C-alpha atoms as a printed R data frame, in Angstrom:
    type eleno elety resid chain resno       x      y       z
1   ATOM     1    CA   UNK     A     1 -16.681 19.348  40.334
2   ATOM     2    CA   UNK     A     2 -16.839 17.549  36.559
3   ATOM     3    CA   UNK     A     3 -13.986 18.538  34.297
4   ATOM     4    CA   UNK     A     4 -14.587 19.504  30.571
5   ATOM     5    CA   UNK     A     5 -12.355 18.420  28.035
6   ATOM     6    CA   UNK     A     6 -11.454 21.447  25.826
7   ATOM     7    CA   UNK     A     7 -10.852 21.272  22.222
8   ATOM     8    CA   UNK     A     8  -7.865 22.754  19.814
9   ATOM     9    CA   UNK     A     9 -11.037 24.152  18.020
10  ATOM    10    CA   UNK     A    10 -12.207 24.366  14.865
11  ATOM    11    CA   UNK     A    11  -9.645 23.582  11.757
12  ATOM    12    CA   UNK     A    12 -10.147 23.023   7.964
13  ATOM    13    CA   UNK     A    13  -9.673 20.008   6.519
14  ATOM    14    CA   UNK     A    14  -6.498 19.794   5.134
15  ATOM    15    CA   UNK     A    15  -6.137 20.610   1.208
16  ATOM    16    CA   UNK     A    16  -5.436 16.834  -0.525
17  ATOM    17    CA   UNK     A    17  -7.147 14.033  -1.612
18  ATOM    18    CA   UNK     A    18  -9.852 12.260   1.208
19  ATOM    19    CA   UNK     A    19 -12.612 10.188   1.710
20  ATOM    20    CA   UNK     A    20 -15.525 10.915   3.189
21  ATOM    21    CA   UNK     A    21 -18.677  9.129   4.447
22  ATOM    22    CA   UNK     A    22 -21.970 11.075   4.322
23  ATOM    23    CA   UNK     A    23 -23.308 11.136   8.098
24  ATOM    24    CA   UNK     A    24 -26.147 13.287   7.334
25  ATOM    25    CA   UNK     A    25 -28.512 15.073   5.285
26  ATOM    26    CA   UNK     A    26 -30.786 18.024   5.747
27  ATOM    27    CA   UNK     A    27 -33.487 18.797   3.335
28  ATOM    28    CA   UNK     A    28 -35.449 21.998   4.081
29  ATOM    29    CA   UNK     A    29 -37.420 21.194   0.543
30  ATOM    30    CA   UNK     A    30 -39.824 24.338   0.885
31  ATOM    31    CA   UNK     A    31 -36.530 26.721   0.420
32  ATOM    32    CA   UNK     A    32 -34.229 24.165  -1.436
33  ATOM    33    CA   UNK     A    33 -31.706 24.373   1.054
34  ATOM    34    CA   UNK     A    34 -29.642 20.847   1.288
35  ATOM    35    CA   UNK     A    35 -26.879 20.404   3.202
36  ATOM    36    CA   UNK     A    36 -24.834 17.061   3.309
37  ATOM    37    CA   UNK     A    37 -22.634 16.601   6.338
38  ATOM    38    CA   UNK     A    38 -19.573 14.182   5.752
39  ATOM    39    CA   UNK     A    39 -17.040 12.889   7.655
40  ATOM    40    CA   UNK     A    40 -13.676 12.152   6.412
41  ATOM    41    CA   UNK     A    41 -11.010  9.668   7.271
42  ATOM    42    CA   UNK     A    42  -9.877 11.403   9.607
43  ATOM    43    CA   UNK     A    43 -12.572 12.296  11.847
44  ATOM    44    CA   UNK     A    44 -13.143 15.795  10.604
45  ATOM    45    CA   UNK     A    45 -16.136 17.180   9.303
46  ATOM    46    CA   UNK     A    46 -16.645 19.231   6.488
47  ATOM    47    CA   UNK     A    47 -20.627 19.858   5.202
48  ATOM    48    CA   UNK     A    48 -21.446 20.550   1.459
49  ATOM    49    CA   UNK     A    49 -24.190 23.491   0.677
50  ATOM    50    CA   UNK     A    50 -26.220 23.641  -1.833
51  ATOM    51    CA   UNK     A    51 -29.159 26.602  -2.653
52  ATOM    52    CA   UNK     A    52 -31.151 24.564  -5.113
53  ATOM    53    CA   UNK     A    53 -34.170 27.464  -5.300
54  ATOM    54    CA   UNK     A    54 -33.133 31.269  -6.088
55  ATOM    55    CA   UNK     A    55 -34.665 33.642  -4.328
56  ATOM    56    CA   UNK     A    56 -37.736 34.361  -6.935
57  ATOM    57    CA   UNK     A    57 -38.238 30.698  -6.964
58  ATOM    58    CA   UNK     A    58 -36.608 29.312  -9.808
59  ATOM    59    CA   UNK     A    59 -34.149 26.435  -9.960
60  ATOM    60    CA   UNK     A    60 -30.377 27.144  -9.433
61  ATOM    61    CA   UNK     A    61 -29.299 25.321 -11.987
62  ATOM    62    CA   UNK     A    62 -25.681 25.825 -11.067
63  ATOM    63    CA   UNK     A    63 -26.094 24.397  -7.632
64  ATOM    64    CA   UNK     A    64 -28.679 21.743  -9.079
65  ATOM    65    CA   UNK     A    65 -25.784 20.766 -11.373
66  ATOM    66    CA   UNK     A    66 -23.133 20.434  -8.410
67  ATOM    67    CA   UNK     A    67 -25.683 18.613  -6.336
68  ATOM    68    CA   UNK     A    68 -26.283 16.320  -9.125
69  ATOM    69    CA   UNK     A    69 -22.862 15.074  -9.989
70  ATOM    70    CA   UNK     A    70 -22.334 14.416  -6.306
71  ATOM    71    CA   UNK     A    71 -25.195 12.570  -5.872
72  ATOM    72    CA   UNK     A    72 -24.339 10.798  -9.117
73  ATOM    73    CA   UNK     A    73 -21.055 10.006  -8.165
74  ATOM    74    CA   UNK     A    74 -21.750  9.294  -4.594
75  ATOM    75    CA   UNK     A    75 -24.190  6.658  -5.834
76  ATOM    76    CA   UNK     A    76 -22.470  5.147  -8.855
77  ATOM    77    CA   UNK     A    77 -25.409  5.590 -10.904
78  ATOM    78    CA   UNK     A    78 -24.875  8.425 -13.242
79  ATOM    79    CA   UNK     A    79 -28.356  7.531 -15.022
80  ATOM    80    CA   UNK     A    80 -30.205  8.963 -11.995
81  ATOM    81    CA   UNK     A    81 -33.035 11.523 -12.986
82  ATOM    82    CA   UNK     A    82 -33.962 11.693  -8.999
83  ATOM    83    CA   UNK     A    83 -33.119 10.948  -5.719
84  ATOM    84    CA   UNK     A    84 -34.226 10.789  -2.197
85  ATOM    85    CA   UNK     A    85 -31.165 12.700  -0.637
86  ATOM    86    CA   UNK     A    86 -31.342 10.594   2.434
87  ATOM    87    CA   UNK     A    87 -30.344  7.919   0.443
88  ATOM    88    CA   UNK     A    88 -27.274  9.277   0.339
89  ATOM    89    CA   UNK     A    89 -26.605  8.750   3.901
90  ATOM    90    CA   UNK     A    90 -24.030  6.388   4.295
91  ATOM    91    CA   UNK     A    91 -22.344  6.629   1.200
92  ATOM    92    CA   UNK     A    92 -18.692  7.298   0.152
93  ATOM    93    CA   UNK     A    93 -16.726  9.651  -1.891
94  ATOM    94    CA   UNK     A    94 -13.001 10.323  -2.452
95  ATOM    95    CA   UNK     A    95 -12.626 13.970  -3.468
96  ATOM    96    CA   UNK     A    96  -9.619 16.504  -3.608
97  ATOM    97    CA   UNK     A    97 -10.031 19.239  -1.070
98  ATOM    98    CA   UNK     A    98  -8.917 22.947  -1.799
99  ATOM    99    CA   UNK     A    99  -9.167 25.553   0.519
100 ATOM   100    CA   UNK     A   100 -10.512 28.950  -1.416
101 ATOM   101    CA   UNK     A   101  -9.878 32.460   0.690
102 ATOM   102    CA   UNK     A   102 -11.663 35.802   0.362
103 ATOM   103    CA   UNK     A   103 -12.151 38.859   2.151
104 ATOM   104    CA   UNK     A   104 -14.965 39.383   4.778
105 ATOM   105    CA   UNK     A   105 -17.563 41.133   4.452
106 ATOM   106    CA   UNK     A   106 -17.712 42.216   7.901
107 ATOM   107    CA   UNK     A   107 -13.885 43.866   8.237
108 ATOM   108    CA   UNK     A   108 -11.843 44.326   5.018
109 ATOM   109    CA   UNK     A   109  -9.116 43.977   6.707
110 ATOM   110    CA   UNK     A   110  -9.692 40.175   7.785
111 ATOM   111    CA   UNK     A   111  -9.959 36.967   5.047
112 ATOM   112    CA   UNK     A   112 -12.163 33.880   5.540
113 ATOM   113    CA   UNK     A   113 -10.975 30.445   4.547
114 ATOM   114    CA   UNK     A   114 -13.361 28.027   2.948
115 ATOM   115    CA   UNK     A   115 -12.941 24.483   1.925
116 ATOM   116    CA   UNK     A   116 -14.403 23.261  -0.947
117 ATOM   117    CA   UNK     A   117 -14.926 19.854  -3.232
118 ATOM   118    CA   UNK     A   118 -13.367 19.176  -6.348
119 ATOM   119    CA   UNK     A   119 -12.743 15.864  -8.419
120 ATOM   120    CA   UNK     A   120 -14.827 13.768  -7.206
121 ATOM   121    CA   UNK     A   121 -14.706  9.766  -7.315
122 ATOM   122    CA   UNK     A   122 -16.875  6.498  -6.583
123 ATOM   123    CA   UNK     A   123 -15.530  5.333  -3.798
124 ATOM   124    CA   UNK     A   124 -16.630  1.979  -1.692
125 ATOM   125    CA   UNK     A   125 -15.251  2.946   1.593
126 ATOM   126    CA   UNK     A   126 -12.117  3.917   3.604
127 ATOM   127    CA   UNK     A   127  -8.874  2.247   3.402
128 ATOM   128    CA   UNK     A   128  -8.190  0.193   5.827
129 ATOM   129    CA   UNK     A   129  -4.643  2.079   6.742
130 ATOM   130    CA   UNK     A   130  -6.588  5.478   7.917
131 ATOM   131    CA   UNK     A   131  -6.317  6.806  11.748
132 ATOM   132    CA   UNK     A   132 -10.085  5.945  11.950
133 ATOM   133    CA   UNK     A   133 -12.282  3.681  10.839
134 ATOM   134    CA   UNK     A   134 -15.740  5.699   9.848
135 ATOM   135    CA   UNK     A   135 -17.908  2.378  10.734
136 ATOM   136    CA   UNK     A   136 -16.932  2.939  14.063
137 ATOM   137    CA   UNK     A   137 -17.126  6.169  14.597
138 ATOM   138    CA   UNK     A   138 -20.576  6.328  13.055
139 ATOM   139    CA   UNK     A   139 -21.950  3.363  14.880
């Protein structure tokens, strides 16, 4: 019989400064759902949401801003008017991680943990002193 290797399971990225490759991108244009997957220096993964459409339609401006400075600043063109998120893929970005916590909405006597983005830089890739190198793990 095969074994299976079991996992520590799921953990946060630690709050500090990191950088990240995007691995991924998932449009779902007809709701403005994106979602960029990265994966950090370390190996973990952390994925950035954004609701670019409200619910009656309209742009989120809020989450059209976010999107657009990371996009910006993932490209190093802060003169873009579009983009092809999937142009994205394979791009770096050193950002400061902070972990955000607030009560569930399912048990008021639990709190949920998020990670978030904040202070975002260009970045060209990973330094070459980092436990992995995100080239390789990537393929």
């Amino acid at each position: 019989m095969g074994l299976i290797k079991l996992t520590e399971g799921f953990s946060l990225i630690a709050e500090g400064e990191h950088t990240f490759k995007v691995d991924e991108v998932v449009y779902k244009e007809e709701f403005g759902k994106l979602e960029v997957k990265l994966l950090a220096e370390n190996g973990q993964k952390h994925t950035e949401r954004y609701s670019l459409m409200k619910a009656d339609g309209s742009v989120n401006e809020g989450a059209s801003n976010a999107f657009s400075y990371f996009a910006k600043t993932c490209m190093n063109d802060y003169t873009l008017t579009d983009i092809d998120p999937q142009k994205l893929v394979g791009k770096y970005i050193k950002a400061s991680v902070y972990h955000d916590e607030v009560p569930s909405n399912k048990d008021p006597n639990k709190t949920l943990k998020f990670a978030h983005l904040e202070n975002m830089e260009v970045c060209s890739g990973v330094e070459s002193n980092t436990k992995y190198d995100l080239d390789d793990i990537l393929g």
